[in-house]
Tab-separated table of C-alpha atoms and ligand atoms in Angstrom:
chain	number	residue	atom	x	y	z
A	413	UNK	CA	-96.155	31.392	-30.988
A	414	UNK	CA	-92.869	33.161	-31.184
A	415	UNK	CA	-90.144	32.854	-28.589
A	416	UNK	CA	-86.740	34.077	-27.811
A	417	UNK	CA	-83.598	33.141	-27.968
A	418	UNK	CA	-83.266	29.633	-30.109
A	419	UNK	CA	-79.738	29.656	-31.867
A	420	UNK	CA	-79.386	27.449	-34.483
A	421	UNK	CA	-76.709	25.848	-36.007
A	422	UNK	CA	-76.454	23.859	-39.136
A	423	UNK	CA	-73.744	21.444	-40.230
A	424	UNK	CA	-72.286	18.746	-42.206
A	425	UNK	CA	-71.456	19.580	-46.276
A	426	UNK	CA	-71.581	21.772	-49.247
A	427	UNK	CA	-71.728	20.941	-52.536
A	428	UNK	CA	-72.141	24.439	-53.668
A	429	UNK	CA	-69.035	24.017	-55.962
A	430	UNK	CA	-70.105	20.473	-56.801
A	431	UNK	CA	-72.584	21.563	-58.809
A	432	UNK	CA	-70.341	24.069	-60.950
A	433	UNK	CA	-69.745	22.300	-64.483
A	434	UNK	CA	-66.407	23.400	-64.533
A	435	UNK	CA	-64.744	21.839	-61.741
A	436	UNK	CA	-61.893	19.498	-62.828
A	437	UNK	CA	-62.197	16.420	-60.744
A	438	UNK	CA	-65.112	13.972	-59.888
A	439	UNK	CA	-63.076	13.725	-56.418
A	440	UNK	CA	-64.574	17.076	-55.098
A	441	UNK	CA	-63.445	18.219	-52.317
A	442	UNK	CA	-64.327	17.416	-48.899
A	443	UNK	CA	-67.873	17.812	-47.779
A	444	UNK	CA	-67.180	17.991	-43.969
A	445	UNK	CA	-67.757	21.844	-42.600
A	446	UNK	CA	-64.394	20.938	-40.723
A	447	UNK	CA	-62.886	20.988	-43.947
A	448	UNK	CA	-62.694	25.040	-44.216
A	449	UNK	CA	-59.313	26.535	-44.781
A	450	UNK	CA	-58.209	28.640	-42.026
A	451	UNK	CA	-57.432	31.775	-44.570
A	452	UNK	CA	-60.974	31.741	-45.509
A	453	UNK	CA	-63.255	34.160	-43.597
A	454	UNK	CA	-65.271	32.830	-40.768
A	455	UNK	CA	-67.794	30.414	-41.764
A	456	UNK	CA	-70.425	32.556	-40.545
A	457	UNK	CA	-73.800	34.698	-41.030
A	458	UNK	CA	-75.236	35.566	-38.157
A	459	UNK	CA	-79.137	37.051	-37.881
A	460	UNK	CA	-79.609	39.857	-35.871
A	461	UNK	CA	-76.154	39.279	-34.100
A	462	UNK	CA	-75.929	40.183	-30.897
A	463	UNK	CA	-72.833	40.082	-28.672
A	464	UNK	CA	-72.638	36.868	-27.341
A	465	UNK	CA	-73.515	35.216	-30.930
A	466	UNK	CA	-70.891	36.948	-31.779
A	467	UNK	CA	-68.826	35.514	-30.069
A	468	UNK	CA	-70.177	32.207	-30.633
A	469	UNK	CA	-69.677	32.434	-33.645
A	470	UNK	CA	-65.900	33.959	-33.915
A	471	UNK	CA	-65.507	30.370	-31.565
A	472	UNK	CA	-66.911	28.454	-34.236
A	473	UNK	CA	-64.918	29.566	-36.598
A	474	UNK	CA	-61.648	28.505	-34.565
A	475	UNK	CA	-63.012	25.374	-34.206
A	476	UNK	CA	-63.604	24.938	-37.478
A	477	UNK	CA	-60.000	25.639	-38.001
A	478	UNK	CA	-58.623	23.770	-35.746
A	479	UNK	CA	-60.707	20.636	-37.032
A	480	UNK	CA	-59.522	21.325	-40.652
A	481	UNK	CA	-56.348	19.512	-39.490
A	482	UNK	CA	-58.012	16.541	-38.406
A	483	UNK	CA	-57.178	13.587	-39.873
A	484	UNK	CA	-59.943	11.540	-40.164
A	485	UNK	CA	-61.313	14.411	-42.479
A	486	UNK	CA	-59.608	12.660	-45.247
A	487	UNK	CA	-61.122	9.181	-44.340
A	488	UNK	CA	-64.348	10.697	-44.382
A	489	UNK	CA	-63.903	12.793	-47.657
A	490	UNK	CA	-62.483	10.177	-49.358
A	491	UNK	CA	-65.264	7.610	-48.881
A	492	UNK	CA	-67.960	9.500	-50.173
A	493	UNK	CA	-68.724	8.658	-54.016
A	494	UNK	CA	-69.011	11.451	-56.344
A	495	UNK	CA	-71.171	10.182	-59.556
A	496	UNK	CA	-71.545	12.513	-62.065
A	497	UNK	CA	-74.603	13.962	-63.993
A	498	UNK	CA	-77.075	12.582	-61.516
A	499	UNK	CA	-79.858	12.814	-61.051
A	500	UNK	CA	-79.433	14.897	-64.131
A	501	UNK	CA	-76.695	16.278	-66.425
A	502	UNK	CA	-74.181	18.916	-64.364
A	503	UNK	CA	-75.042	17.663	-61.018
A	504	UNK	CA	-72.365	15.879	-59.344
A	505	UNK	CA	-74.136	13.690	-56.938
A	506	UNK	CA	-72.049	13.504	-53.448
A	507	UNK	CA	-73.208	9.986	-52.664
A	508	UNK	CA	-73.099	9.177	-48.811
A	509	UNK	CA	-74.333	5.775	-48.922
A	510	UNK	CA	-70.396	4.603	-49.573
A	511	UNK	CA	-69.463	6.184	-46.456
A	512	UNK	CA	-72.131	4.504	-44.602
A	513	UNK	CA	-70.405	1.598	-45.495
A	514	UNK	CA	-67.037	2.162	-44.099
A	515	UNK	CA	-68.227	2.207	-40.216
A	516	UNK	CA	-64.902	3.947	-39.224
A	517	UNK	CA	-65.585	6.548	-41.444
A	518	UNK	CA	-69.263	7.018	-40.159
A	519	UNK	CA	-68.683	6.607	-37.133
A	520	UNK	CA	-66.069	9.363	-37.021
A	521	UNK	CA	-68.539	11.719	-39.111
A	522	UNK	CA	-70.786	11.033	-36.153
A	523	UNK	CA	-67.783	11.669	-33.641
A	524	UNK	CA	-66.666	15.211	-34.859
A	525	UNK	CA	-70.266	16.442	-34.547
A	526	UNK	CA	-70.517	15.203	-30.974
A	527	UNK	CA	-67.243	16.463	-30.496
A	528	UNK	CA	-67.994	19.554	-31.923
A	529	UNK	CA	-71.598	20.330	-29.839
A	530	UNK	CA	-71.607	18.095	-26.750
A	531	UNK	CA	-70.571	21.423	-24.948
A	532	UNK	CA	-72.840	23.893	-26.520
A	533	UNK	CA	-75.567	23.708	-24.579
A	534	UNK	CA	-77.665	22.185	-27.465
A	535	UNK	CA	-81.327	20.880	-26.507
A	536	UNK	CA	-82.871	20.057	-30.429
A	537	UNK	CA	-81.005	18.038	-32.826
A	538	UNK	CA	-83.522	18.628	-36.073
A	539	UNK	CA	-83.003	16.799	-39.534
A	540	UNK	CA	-84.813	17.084	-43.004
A	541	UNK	CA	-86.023	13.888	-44.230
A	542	UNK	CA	-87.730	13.494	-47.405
A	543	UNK	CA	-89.976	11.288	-49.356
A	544	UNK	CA	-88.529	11.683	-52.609
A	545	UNK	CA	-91.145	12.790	-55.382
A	546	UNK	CA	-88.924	12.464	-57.970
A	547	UNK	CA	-88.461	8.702	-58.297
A	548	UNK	CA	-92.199	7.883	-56.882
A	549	UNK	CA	-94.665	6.111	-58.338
A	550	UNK	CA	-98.196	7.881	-58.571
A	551	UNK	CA	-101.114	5.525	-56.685
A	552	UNK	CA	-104.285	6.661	-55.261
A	553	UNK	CA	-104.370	6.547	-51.456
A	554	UNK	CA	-105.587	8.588	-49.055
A	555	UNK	CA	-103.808	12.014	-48.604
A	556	UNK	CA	-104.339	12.875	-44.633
A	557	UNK	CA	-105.329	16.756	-45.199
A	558	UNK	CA	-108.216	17.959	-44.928
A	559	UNK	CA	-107.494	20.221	-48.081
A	560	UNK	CA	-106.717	17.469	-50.651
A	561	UNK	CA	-108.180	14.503	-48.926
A	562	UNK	CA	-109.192	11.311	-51.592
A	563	UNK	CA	-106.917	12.699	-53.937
A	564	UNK	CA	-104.024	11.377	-55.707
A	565	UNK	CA	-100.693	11.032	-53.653
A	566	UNK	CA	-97.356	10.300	-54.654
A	567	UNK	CA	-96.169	7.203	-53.286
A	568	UNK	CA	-92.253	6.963	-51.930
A	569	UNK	CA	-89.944	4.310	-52.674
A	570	UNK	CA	-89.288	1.554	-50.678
A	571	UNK	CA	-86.033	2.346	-48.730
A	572	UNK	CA	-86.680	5.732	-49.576
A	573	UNK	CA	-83.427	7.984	-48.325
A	574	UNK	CA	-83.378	10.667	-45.833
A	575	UNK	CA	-79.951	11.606	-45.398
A	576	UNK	CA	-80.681	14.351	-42.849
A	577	UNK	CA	-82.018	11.529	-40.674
A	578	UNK	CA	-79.021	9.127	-40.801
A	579	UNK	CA	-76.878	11.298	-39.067
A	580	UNK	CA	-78.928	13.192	-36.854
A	581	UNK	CA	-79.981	10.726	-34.045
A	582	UNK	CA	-76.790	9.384	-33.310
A	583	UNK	CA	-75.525	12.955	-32.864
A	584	UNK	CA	-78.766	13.870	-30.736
A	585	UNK	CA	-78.280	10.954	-28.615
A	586	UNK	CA	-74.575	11.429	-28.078
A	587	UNK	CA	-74.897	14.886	-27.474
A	588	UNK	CA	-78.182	14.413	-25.193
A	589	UNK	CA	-80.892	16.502	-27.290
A	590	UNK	CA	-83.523	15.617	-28.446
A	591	UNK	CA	-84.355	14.980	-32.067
A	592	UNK	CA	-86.631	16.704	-34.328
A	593	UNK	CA	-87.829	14.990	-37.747
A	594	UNK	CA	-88.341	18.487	-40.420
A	595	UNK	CA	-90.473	15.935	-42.979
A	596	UNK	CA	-92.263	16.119	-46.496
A	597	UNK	CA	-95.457	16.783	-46.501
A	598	UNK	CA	-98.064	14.733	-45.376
A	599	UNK	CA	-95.731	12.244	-43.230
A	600	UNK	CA	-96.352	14.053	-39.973
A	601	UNK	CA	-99.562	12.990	-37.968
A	602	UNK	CA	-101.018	16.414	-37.817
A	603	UNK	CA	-104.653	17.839	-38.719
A	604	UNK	CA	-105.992	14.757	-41.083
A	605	UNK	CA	-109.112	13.508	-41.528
A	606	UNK	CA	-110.750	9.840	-41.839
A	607	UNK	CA	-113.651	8.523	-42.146
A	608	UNK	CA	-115.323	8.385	-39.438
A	609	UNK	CA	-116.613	4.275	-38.936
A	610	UNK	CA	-113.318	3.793	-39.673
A	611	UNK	CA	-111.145	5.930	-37.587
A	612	UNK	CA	-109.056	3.931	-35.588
A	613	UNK	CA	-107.704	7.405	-33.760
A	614	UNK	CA	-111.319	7.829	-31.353
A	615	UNK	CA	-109.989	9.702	-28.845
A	616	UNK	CA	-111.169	12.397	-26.833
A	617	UNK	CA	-109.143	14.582	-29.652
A	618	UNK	CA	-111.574	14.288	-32.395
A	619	UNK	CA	-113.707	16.283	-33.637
A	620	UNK	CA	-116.996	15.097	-35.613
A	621	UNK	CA	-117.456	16.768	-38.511
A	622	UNK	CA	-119.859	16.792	-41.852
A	623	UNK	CA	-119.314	14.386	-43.997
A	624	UNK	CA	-118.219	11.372	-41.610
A	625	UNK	CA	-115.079	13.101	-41.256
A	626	UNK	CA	-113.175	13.062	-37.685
A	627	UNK	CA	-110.074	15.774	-37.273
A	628	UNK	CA	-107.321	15.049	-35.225
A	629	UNK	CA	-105.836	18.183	-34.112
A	630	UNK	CA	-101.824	18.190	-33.918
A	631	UNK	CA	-100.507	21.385	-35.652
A	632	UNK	CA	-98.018	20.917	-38.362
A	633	UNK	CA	-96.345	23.884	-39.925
A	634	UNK	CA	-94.266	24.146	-43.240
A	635	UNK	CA	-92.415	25.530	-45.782
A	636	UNK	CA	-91.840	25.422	-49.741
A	637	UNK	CA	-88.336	24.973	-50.911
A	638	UNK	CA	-85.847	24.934	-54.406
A	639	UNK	CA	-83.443	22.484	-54.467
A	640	UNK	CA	-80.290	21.991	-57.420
A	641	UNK	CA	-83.198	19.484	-58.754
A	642	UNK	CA	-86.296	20.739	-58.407
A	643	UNK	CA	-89.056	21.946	-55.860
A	644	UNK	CA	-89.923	20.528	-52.244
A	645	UNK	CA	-91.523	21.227	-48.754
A	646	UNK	CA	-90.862	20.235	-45.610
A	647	UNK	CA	-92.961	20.367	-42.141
A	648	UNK	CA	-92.396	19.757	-38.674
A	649	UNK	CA	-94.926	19.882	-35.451
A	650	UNK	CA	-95.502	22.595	-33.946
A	651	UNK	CA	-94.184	22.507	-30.131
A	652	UNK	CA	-91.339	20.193	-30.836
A	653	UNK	CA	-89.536	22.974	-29.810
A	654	UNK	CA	-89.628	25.004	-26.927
A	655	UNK	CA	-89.327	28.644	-26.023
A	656	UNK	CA	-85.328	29.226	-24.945
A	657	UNK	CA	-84.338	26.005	-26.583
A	658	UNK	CA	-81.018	25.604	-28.738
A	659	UNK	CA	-81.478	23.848	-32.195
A	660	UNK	CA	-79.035	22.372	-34.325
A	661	UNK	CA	-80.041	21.491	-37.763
A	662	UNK	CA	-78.115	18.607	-39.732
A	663	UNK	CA	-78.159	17.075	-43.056
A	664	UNK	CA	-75.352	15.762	-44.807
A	665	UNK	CA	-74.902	18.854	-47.713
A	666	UNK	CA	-75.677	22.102	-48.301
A	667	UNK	CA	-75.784	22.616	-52.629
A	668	UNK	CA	-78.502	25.815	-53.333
A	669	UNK	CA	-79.106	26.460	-49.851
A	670	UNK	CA	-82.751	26.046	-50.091
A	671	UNK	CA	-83.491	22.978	-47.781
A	672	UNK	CA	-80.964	25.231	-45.328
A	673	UNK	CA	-83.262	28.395	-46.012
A	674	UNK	CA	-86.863	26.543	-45.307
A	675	UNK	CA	-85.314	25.012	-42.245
A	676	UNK	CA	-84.578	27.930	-40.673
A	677	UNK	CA	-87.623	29.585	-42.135
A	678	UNK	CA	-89.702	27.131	-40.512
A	679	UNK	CA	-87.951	27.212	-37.008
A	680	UNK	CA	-88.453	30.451	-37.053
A	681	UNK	CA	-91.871	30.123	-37.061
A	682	UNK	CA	-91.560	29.329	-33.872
A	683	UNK	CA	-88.945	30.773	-32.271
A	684	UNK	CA	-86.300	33.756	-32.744
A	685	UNK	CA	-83.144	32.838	-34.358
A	686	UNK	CA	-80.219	34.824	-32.718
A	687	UNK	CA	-77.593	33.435	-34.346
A	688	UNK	CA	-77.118	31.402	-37.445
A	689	UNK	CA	-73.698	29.558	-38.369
A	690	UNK	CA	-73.072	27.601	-41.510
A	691	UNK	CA	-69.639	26.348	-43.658
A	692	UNK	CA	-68.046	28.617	-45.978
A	693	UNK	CA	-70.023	31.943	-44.577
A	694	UNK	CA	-72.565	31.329	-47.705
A	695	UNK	CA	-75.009	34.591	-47.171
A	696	UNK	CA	-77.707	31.694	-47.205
A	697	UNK	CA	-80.060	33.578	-45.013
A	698	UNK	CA	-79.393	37.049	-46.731
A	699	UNK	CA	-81.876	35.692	-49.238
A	700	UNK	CA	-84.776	35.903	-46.413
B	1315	PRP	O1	-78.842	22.921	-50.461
B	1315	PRP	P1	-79.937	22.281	-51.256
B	1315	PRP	O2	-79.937	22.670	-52.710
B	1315	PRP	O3	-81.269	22.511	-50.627
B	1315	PRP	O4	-79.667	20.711	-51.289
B	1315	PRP	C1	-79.317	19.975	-50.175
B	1315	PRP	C2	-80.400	19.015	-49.830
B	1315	PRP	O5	-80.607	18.091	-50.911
B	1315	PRP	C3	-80.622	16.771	-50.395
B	1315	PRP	O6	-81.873	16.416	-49.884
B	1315	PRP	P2	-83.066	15.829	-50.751
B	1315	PRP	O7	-84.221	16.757	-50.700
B	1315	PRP	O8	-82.564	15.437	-52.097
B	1315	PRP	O9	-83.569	14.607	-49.901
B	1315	PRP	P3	-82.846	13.439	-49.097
B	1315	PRP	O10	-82.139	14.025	-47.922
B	1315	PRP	O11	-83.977	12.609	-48.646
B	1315	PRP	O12	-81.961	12.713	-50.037
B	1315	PRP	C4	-79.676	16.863	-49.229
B	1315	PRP	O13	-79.870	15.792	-48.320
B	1315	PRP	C5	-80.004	18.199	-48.625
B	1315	PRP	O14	-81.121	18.137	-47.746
B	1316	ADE	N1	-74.985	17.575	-55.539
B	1316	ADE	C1	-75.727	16.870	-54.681
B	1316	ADE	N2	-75.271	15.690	-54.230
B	1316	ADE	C2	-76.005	14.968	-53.358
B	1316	ADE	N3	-77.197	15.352	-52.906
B	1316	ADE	C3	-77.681	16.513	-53.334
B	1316	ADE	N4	-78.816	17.160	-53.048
B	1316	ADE	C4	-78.824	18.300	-53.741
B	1316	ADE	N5	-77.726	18.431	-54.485
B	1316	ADE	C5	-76.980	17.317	-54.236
């Protein structure tokens, strides 16, 4: 289903230049959108803009100005670790986990968002978790989709991260949306199957099927992405949001773009963007 008028905004940090060998200083600079110097153009690409995104938009980009003088930018820039050559050589990793830490410094991350969007009318707060392939261990499980059930599945870490989830709930519930998980596959309860004698789901929602197999309908949709390290998907369910809704997408960086461009691809799978706004104008979408 396809619906009109969903806006979406996404925020937090690049680290576009981060990942160019030849900067100078491990200290990169700050990750914060608010960080944006005025003289730089807006931070802005818009998708079929109309007027009032426009507009929107042009405010944005004042705002962002204005916050660029805000001094708890430097708190926040400075407590986030930048190691080198991980998770591979030329990548310089823009560790969060130190700012999580310093609960003045998190807290006002979380603060400058609410600040920021309290007032814009938003209804979705979505984030990107992820179950990090890369650093899994390979066991055989269950894999709850009907295309590659019984097969082998790549098992997360313990304490696996999701960055885009630490900071989006707080800002949801400050801001009163509500929040959308955009997950790796397979983490979303969506169409799986189980065997039937043991399918602890029996509900007027299942389906028999050949084999022993019982479906549980709940429509997940998703989208392949590149990231500065590899390949990835995400997925999200299908009626988290609604038709007219307002959705603004965090995570804590933007490096290639690519989880930014699969986000959006994937909301707009079910709805119409009208407007999209992101830090340093970074023709992100002109790729789509
Ligand atoms: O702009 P891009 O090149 O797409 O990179 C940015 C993405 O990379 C990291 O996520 P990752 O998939 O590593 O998972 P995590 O959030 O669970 O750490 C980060 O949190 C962003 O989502
Ligand atoms: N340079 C980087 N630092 C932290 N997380 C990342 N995800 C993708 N690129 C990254």
């Amino acid at each position: 289903m396809r619906v009109a008028n969903c806006s979406i905004s996404w925020s937090f940090g690049s680290a576009v230049t981060a990942a160019l060998p030849s900067f100078p200083s491990s200290r990169f600079p700050p990750l914060l959108p608010f960080s944006l110097p005025s003289s730089n153009p807006p931070p802005s690409t818009v998708l079929r803009r109309s007027t009032s995104s426009a507009r929107r938009v042009t405010r944005m980009a004042l705002k962002n100005a204005k916050d660029a003088q805000d001094p708890r930018l430097e708190r926040i820039s400075s407590a986030i670790r930048v190691i080198p050559d991980f998770p591979k050589p030329g990548i310089l990793f823009q560790d969060i986990t130190t700012l999580l830490l310093d609960p003045k410094a998190f807290k006002d991350t979380i603060d400058l968002f609410v600040e920021r969007y309290r007032d814009q009318n938003i209804n979705v707060v979505a984030a990107q978790g992820s179950n990090h392939y890369r650093y899994s261990c390979i066991i055989g499980v269950v894999n709850f989709d009907l295309r590659v059930s019984f097969t082998p599945y790549l098992c997360p870490n313990a304490g696996v991260e999701a960055r885009g989830f630490i900071f989006g709930p707080p800002i949801a519930l400050a801001i009163g949306a509500k929040f959308v998980p955009m997950r790796k596959p397979n983490k979303l309860p969506g169409i799986f199957s189980v065997p039937f004698f043991s399918n602890p789901y029996l509900t007027d929602n299942c389906v028999s099927r050949p084999l022993n197999l019982c479906v549980v309908y709940g429509e997940v949709i998703s989208e392949e992405y590149s990231l500065e390290y590899g390949k990835d998907k995400m997925e999200m369910h299908v009626g988290a949001v609604q038709p007219g809704e307002r959705a603004l997408v965090i995570d804590d960086l933007i490096a290639t773009g690519g989880t930014l461009d699969a986000a959006i691809k994937l909301l707009g799978k079910l709805v119409n963007i009208t407007a999209f706004w992101a830090r340093q104008g970074k023709p992100i979408l002109g790729k789509s």
